[in-house]
XYZ file of C-alpha atoms in Angstrom:
490
model
C 134.414 -131.462 -49.439
C 130.667 -130.893 -49.447
C 130.983 -128.054 -46.979
C 133.633 -126.452 -49.127
C 131.543 -126.809 -52.250
C 128.544 -125.298 -50.525
C 130.617 -122.373 -49.353
C 132.385 -121.865 -52.684
C 135.664 -123.301 -51.341
C 136.201 -120.308 -49.020
C 138.077 -121.018 -45.825
C 139.405 -118.768 -43.065
C 143.191 -118.497 -42.815
C 143.831 -119.320 -39.166
C 146.784 -120.653 -37.238
C 145.459 -124.076 -36.178
C 148.926 -125.187 -35.168
C 150.449 -124.528 -31.755
C 149.810 -121.072 -30.241
C 152.108 -118.128 -30.873
C 154.624 -118.309 -28.017
C 155.403 -115.515 -25.604
C 159.064 -114.539 -25.711
C 160.548 -114.844 -22.203
C 162.944 -111.910 -22.367
C 162.384 -110.633 -18.861
C 159.751 -110.839 -16.209
C 157.247 -107.988 -16.177
C 157.949 -105.306 -13.603
C 156.145 -105.541 -10.311
C 154.759 -102.055 -10.771
C 152.616 -103.297 -13.644
C 151.007 -105.910 -11.413
C 150.441 -103.669 -8.442
C 147.044 -102.325 -7.609
C 146.289 -98.832 -8.924
C 147.021 -95.929 -6.640
C 144.354 -93.455 -5.569
C 143.900 -90.685 -8.069
C 145.271 -92.774 -10.941
C 143.798 -92.994 -14.404
C 141.926 -96.177 -13.494
C 140.079 -94.333 -10.712
C 139.221 -91.539 -13.090
C 137.910 -94.113 -15.562
C 135.677 -95.608 -12.888
C 134.291 -92.200 -12.024
C 133.367 -91.560 -15.655
C 131.872 -95.025 -16.235
C 128.284 -93.819 -16.070
C 128.918 -91.145 -18.660
C 130.558 -93.670 -20.991
C 127.641 -96.080 -20.627
C 125.220 -93.333 -21.605
C 127.253 -92.568 -24.718
C 127.352 -96.261 -25.581
C 123.576 -96.592 -25.266
C 122.977 -93.521 -27.413
C 125.217 -94.797 -30.210
C 124.075 -98.460 -30.118
C 122.093 -99.786 -33.158
C 118.339 -100.216 -33.137
C 116.719 -103.495 -32.123
C 115.839 -104.316 -35.719
C 119.526 -104.440 -36.640
C 120.968 -106.240 -33.584
C 122.329 -109.477 -34.899
C 125.457 -109.238 -32.769
C 124.169 -107.285 -29.779
C 125.765 -109.623 -27.237
C 129.114 -109.372 -28.995
C 128.861 -105.572 -29.188
C 128.169 -105.330 -25.493
C 130.943 -107.788 -24.650
C 133.649 -105.944 -26.584
C 132.360 -102.518 -25.580
C 132.541 -103.502 -21.914
C 136.117 -104.706 -22.379
C 137.152 -101.572 -24.227
C 135.707 -99.292 -21.550
C 138.714 -100.195 -19.392
C 141.285 -98.834 -21.840
C 139.731 -95.716 -23.388
C 141.248 -92.320 -22.489
C 139.607 -90.154 -19.862
C 139.369 -86.943 -21.868
C 136.400 -86.303 -24.128
C 137.072 -85.901 -27.816
C 135.428 -82.837 -29.284
C 133.621 -83.753 -32.466
C 133.987 -80.169 -33.713
C 137.766 -80.118 -33.322
C 139.208 -78.707 -36.528
C 142.838 -79.512 -35.654
C 144.496 -81.182 -38.621
C 146.347 -84.442 -38.238
C 150.032 -83.839 -38.905
C 150.396 -87.320 -40.346
C 147.906 -86.567 -43.137
C 148.909 -84.970 -46.423
C 147.102 -82.149 -48.145
C 146.973 -83.973 -51.464
C 145.590 -87.248 -50.012
C 141.986 -87.259 -48.735
C 142.349 -89.070 -45.394
C 139.449 -89.510 -43.020
C 140.381 -89.960 -39.368
C 137.203 -90.280 -37.303
C 137.273 -89.622 -33.576
C 137.242 -92.373 -30.996
C 133.988 -94.325 -30.695
C 133.310 -97.471 -28.689
C 130.953 -99.081 -31.249
C 133.343 -98.318 -34.132
C 136.289 -99.605 -32.120
C 134.375 -102.770 -31.250
C 133.378 -103.387 -34.871
C 136.862 -102.726 -36.212
C 138.417 -105.016 -33.609
C 136.102 -107.892 -34.572
C 136.803 -107.366 -38.271
C 140.529 -107.153 -37.625
C 140.577 -110.261 -35.434
C 138.646 -112.252 -38.050
C 141.262 -111.434 -40.721
C 144.558 -111.392 -38.833
C 144.993 -115.164 -39.004
C 147.149 -114.993 -42.131
C 149.766 -112.998 -40.217
C 149.850 -115.565 -37.428
C 150.163 -118.438 -39.921
C 153.138 -116.688 -41.501
C 154.654 -115.969 -38.084
C 154.263 -119.583 -36.972
C 155.891 -120.865 -40.153
C 158.836 -118.552 -39.618
C 159.185 -119.840 -36.065
C 159.167 -123.431 -37.307
C 161.713 -122.550 -40.001
C 164.258 -120.792 -37.784
C 163.857 -123.146 -34.832
C 164.978 -126.112 -36.985
C 161.763 -128.103 -36.514
C 162.343 -129.583 -39.988
C 166.115 -129.360 -40.639
C 165.728 -129.965 -44.371
C 163.557 -126.855 -44.738
C 166.011 -124.704 -42.782
C 168.953 -125.979 -44.818
C 167.025 -125.277 -48.027
C 166.428 -121.723 -46.849
C 170.141 -121.321 -46.101
C 170.998 -122.588 -49.586
C 168.654 -120.048 -51.206
C 170.002 -117.310 -48.944
C 173.576 -118.228 -49.919
C 172.784 -117.956 -53.638
C 171.174 -114.531 -53.071
C 174.189 -113.276 -51.078
C 176.614 -114.471 -53.740
C 174.498 -112.992 -56.541
C 172.278 -110.152 -55.214
C 170.600 -109.760 -58.611
C 168.570 -112.847 -57.764
C 166.541 -110.692 -55.366
C 164.436 -109.636 -58.348
C 163.418 -113.275 -58.850
C 162.396 -113.935 -55.234
C 158.941 -112.213 -55.305
C 158.005 -113.940 -58.562
C 159.112 -117.376 -57.343
C 157.291 -116.850 -54.039
C 154.098 -115.960 -55.920
C 154.417 -119.089 -58.052
C 155.194 -121.609 -55.317
C 153.181 -120.171 -52.412
C 150.119 -118.800 -54.236
C 149.667 -120.229 -57.731
C 150.765 -123.837 -57.228
C 148.730 -124.418 -54.009
C 145.687 -122.807 -55.655
C 146.018 -125.100 -58.700
C 146.435 -128.197 -56.560
C 143.335 -127.207 -54.596
C 141.274 -127.285 -57.814
C 142.940 -130.503 -59.013
C 143.283 -132.583 -55.840
C 144.649 -136.134 -55.981
C 142.155 -138.981 -55.850
C 141.643 -140.840 -52.585
C 144.431 -143.284 -51.795
C 142.087 -146.275 -51.795
C 140.647 -145.613 -55.289
C 143.834 -146.144 -57.289
C 146.892 -148.326 -57.161
C 149.228 -145.735 -58.658
C 150.953 -143.293 -56.262
C 150.884 -140.547 -58.905
C 147.922 -138.973 -60.663
C 147.336 -136.934 -63.808
C 146.558 -133.222 -63.615
C 144.831 -133.267 -66.981
C 141.127 -132.769 -67.306
C 138.628 -130.329 -65.867
C 138.920 -129.164 -62.249
C 137.180 -131.411 -59.770
C 137.077 -129.037 -56.753
C 136.029 -125.422 -56.257
C 138.603 -122.663 -56.145
C 139.958 -121.996 -52.697
C 139.530 -118.520 -51.281
C 140.243 -116.979 -47.908
C 137.332 -115.715 -45.863
C 137.247 -114.068 -42.438
C 136.876 -116.347 -39.446
C 133.235 -116.485 -38.249
C 132.649 -114.645 -34.996
C 132.546 -116.727 -31.814
C 134.006 -119.685 -33.724
C 137.059 -121.670 -32.698
C 139.152 -119.959 -35.359
C 138.019 -116.555 -34.102
C 139.185 -117.354 -30.580
C 142.431 -118.848 -31.915
C 143.138 -115.477 -33.504
C 142.331 -113.766 -30.204
C 144.700 -116.125 -28.426
C 147.544 -115.386 -30.858
C 146.800 -111.667 -30.807
C 146.984 -111.725 -27.012
C 150.355 -113.476 -27.108
C 151.695 -111.142 -29.795
C 150.790 -108.108 -27.688
C 152.643 -109.626 -24.761
C 155.629 -110.324 -27.034
C 155.713 -106.717 -28.193
C 155.418 -105.375 -24.643
C 158.252 -107.546 -23.355
C 160.442 -106.819 -26.367
C 159.805 -103.087 -25.982
C 160.664 -103.126 -22.257
C 163.773 -105.219 -22.836
C 165.069 -102.917 -25.574
C 164.432 -99.865 -23.420
C 166.245 -101.472 -20.470
C 169.154 -102.454 -22.725
C 169.604 -99.294 -24.807
C 168.503 -96.466 -22.516
C 171.303 -96.640 -19.874
C 173.924 -96.249 -22.592
C 172.227 -93.567 -24.706
C 170.283 -91.242 -22.372
C 173.416 -89.724 -20.743
C 172.383 -90.784 -17.256
C 176.017 -91.907 -17.044
C 177.440 -89.023 -19.023
C 180.948 -90.440 -19.315
C 179.715 -93.770 -20.692
C 177.261 -92.139 -23.121
C 179.957 -89.726 -24.287
C 182.274 -92.654 -24.985
C 179.563 -94.389 -27.000
C 178.823 -91.159 -28.871
C 182.493 -90.780 -29.738
C 182.730 -94.403 -30.902
C 179.625 -94.088 -33.104
C 180.901 -90.849 -34.602
C 184.241 -92.422 -35.488
C 182.517 -95.508 -36.887
C 180.232 -93.401 -39.076
C 183.205 -91.426 -40.371
C 185.186 -94.564 -41.186
C 182.231 -96.263 -42.885
C 181.566 -93.134 -44.919
C 185.042 -93.497 -46.395
C 185.543 -97.274 -46.445
C 182.050 -98.688 -47.045
C 182.709 -99.030 -50.781
C 185.646 -101.341 -50.089
C 183.985 -103.734 -47.617
C 182.986 -107.275 -48.725
C 179.265 -106.818 -48.068
C 178.312 -110.142 -49.691
C 180.532 -112.080 -47.322
C 179.347 -109.981 -44.361
C 175.664 -110.621 -45.036
C 176.340 -114.284 -45.777
C 178.145 -114.718 -42.464
C 175.513 -112.816 -40.480
C 172.643 -114.768 -42.043
C 174.223 -118.133 -41.309
C 175.142 -117.053 -37.771
C 171.630 -115.845 -36.962
C 170.016 -118.954 -38.446
C 172.401 -121.304 -36.623
C 171.696 -119.464 -33.354
C 168.137 -120.819 -33.493
C 169.334 -124.440 -33.424
C 168.275 -126.196 -30.196
C 171.867 -127.021 -29.233
C 173.200 -123.475 -29.594
C 171.516 -121.764 -26.566
C 173.140 -124.213 -24.155
C 176.543 -123.386 -25.618
C 175.871 -119.657 -25.306
C 175.024 -120.087 -21.632
C 178.297 -121.893 -20.990
C 180.481 -119.479 -23.000
C 180.522 -116.583 -20.450
C 181.928 -118.915 -17.802
C 184.871 -120.075 -19.914
C 187.010 -116.942 -19.486
C 185.422 -114.897 -16.677
C 188.726 -113.215 -15.758
C 189.217 -111.963 -19.317
C 185.798 -110.356 -19.334
C 186.305 -108.707 -15.950
C 189.700 -107.341 -16.988
C 188.206 -105.919 -20.192
C 185.471 -104.155 -18.283
C 187.921 -102.710 -15.773
C 190.192 -101.460 -18.567
C 187.281 -99.793 -20.369
C 186.059 -98.212 -17.141
C 189.532 -96.876 -16.319
C 189.925 -95.434 -19.821
C 186.562 -93.689 -19.539
C 187.440 -92.204 -16.149
C 190.852 -90.925 -17.214
C 190.358 -89.827 -20.839
C 186.753 -88.561 -20.954
C 186.723 -85.004 -19.565
C 183.319 -83.582 -18.627
C 182.258 -80.167 -17.396
C 181.351 -80.518 -13.740
C 180.294 -76.926 -13.101
C 176.970 -75.724 -14.550
C 176.830 -72.956 -17.131
C 176.742 -69.398 -15.769
C 175.443 -66.215 -17.335
C 174.838 -62.623 -16.382
C 171.344 -61.183 -16.185
C 170.403 -57.535 -15.880
C 167.654 -55.422 -14.387
C 167.089 -51.668 -14.681
C 166.084 -49.513 -11.765
C 163.719 -46.758 -12.906
C 162.990 -43.518 -11.067
C 160.583 -40.784 -12.080
C 160.006 -37.120 -11.283
C 157.171 -34.772 -12.033
C 158.001 -33.180 -15.421
C 155.725 -30.177 -14.710
C 157.840 -29.006 -11.780
C 161.268 -27.413 -12.006
C 164.146 -29.777 -11.394
C 165.121 -28.033 -8.168
C 161.594 -28.399 -6.784
C 160.984 -32.037 -7.803
C 162.236 -35.218 -6.203
C 163.084 -38.522 -7.845
C 160.567 -41.162 -6.874
C 161.492 -44.902 -6.995
C 159.252 -46.444 -9.619
C 159.983 -49.987 -10.891
C 162.647 -52.575 -11.654
C 162.183 -53.440 -15.340
C 163.945 -55.829 -17.744
C 164.561 -52.972 -20.223
C 166.009 -49.453 -19.893
C 162.761 -47.734 -20.982
C 164.679 -45.188 -23.036
C 162.940 -42.522 -25.148
C 162.817 -44.762 -28.240
C 161.418 -47.843 -26.519
C 158.338 -49.057 -28.490
C 156.186 -49.253 -25.360
C 157.120 -45.686 -24.449
C 156.440 -44.395 -27.948
C 153.024 -46.087 -27.758
C 152.294 -44.139 -24.573
C 152.365 -47.163 -22.257
C 153.801 -47.295 -18.777
C 156.802 -49.494 -17.942
C 156.160 -52.983 -16.584
C 158.120 -54.612 -13.801
C 158.314 -55.108 -10.045
C 158.749 -52.634 -7.219
C 161.302 -54.484 -5.091
C 164.547 -56.376 -5.716
C 163.221 -59.337 -3.746
C 160.431 -59.852 -6.272
C 162.804 -60.274 -9.222
C 162.979 -63.933 -10.252
C 165.674 -65.678 -12.337
C 164.790 -66.886 -15.851
C 163.054 -70.237 -16.219
C 165.536 -73.083 -15.851
C 168.101 -70.947 -14.045
C 168.865 -70.090 -10.419
C 170.867 -67.376 -8.696
C 174.619 -68.028 -8.534
C 175.412 -65.215 -6.064
C 173.542 -63.561 -3.227
C 173.084 -59.913 -4.288
C 172.906 -57.568 -7.247
C 175.863 -55.488 -8.425
C 175.591 -51.952 -9.735
C 177.008 -51.522 -13.232
C 179.455 -48.607 -13.056
C 180.091 -48.622 -16.812
C 176.854 -46.938 -17.841
C 178.486 -45.407 -20.900
C 179.212 -48.879 -22.346
C 175.706 -50.335 -22.155
C 174.239 -47.083 -23.502
C 176.661 -47.198 -26.414
C 175.996 -50.917 -27.080
C 172.242 -50.337 -27.307
C 172.701 -47.147 -29.404
C 170.391 -45.269 -27.062
C 169.740 -41.625 -27.987
C 168.210 -38.748 -26.078
C 169.924 -39.490 -22.763
C 172.647 -38.039 -20.555
C 175.119 -40.372 -18.838
C 176.294 -39.657 -15.312
C 180.000 -40.467 -15.216
C 180.387 -40.143 -11.424
C 178.305 -40.931 -8.398
C 175.453 -43.431 -8.809
C 175.793 -43.743 -12.624
C 172.273 -42.699 -13.514
C 171.291 -42.320 -17.158
C 168.843 -39.402 -17.496
C 166.333 -38.599 -20.197
C 167.229 -35.366 -21.965
C 164.357 -32.922 -22.310
C 163.723 -31.767 -25.873
C 163.891 -28.090 -24.844
C 160.294 -27.074 -25.299
C 159.766 -27.246 -21.506
C 163.117 -25.739 -20.581
C 162.465 -22.867 -18.165
C 165.685 -21.065 -19.113
C 165.117 -21.091 -22.906
C 168.013 -23.313 -23.877
C 166.134 -25.331 -26.456
C 168.824 -25.324 -29.140
C 171.407 -26.749 -26.795
C 169.109 -29.535 -25.594
C 167.938 -30.426 -29.098
C 171.569 -30.840 -30.044
C 171.960 -33.300 -27.157
C 169.025 -35.390 -28.355
C 170.685 -35.994 -31.675
C 173.786 -37.530 -30.099
C 174.127 -41.193 -29.237
C 174.993 -40.536 -25.587
C 175.990 -37.548 -23.511
C 178.421 -37.228 -20.664
C 178.098 -34.789 -17.838
C 176.863 -34.055 -14.379
C 174.727 -31.045 -15.165
C 171.114 -30.829 -14.184
C 169.780 -28.655 -16.975
C 167.335 -30.192 -19.482
C 166.755 -33.364 -17.467
C 163.630 -35.310 -18.516
C 161.030 -37.371 -16.679
C 162.884 -40.674 -16.237
C 166.272 -41.907 -15.137
C 167.621 -45.457 -14.845
C 170.669 -47.449 -13.849
C 171.692 -51.026 -14.529
C 172.112 -53.854 -12.000
C 173.627 -57.244 -12.821
C 173.624 -60.638 -11.187
C 174.993 -64.074 -12.098
C 172.718 -67.081 -12.701
C 173.543 -70.715 -13.357
C 171.637 -73.550 -14.974
C 169.280 -75.349 -12.653
C 170.083 -79.046 -12.315
C 166.897 -81.085 -12.455
C 166.699 -84.580 -11.034
C 164.694 -87.440 -12.518
C 162.144 -87.413 -9.689
C 160.061 -84.591 -11.098
C 160.173 -85.718 -14.708
């Protein structure tokens, strides 16, 4: 009592009961316990250890302010094993997507001293969460059956009359905050000083008000918090791994038939609940679920659950076989990958300064576009871009070739008409070239009016050679199919 009076009645809120247990859901994978491989992140961390130590020394406080220098060094040394390898640029102006424009949020970059200080402050104050967690464990594990039954009675009243939920926060504040604080200021007298088992609460307070203070560093309470924090991290890791192992095989479409069946069932369930949720007895449902979950924590229930699967093993096996057969027969999946057609244009060029009879067509490039007279790159005076040989043409990303060679498109008129290409002449026979039509100003025979009339048309048919421009092209096609990626490279 004297210590409390000297300290103003402030006490740290720490779980002084049994440690927070580690949930034994599954054993940790052997890969986590194996030694790190060469070239792993741990090796990279070791290589950059000297650089991190220099940063730590530069940002450490001066000797005049080192009250907790040993603690700073201890936590900084521990945290050096888990920091990321990349350096954080202090001048990075990238905005955090989680922040909001109308809320001034400061998110400083990573710093070992700041991380060490924040961890110590957090660990000194986290005891209240562990006290609450330990009391919940005691409540739902039936350590004191009367308390668990009282909780079930309150839960039953709330399920039967949900409007009582508005009273719960107020009652919790009264019984768990106000009443204990009042009794702390008006404690009962020692048992040996009075013969009466009861005492009067009248009169002035005889004890200081109780407050909660952080646990002193390097104290027993501080290390109790570290112990419970350690166990809680292990609980979260095991729970996370167990949920991933349980949910992922059914939802990631590794078994596409099974995941499709689950998707269909969830879709039907959502549709039915959308229509029938207003007619379901939700009070009875929540009442039943709450009692079932609370009773499952009774010490005698787990043994019954372990025996239950062995009661009707044949029924379970028959159900699984029936479900598997239904999935195999009724769920139809596409076995063949998606296929599409890709195109490439073969360009040839001649010297526009020479007469057509004296010039030869020179193979130029294979381009993804036709490079017609109204192509933006051509209007800008740029040269076409592409590759010189068929062998250098690659399929689009994520696709692969479905056949072995390219096919010449003999319907040149159709793709010219689909693209609404003007200023060209279509070759209807032979190799199906599509020629540029000269505007007429360079026509050696003075037929400018005729050629200008051709430019204004969408496409032109013919096999003539008069008024031919600088470029000609033809279209090649080839089939591609989606590339199937395995999980090894992901």
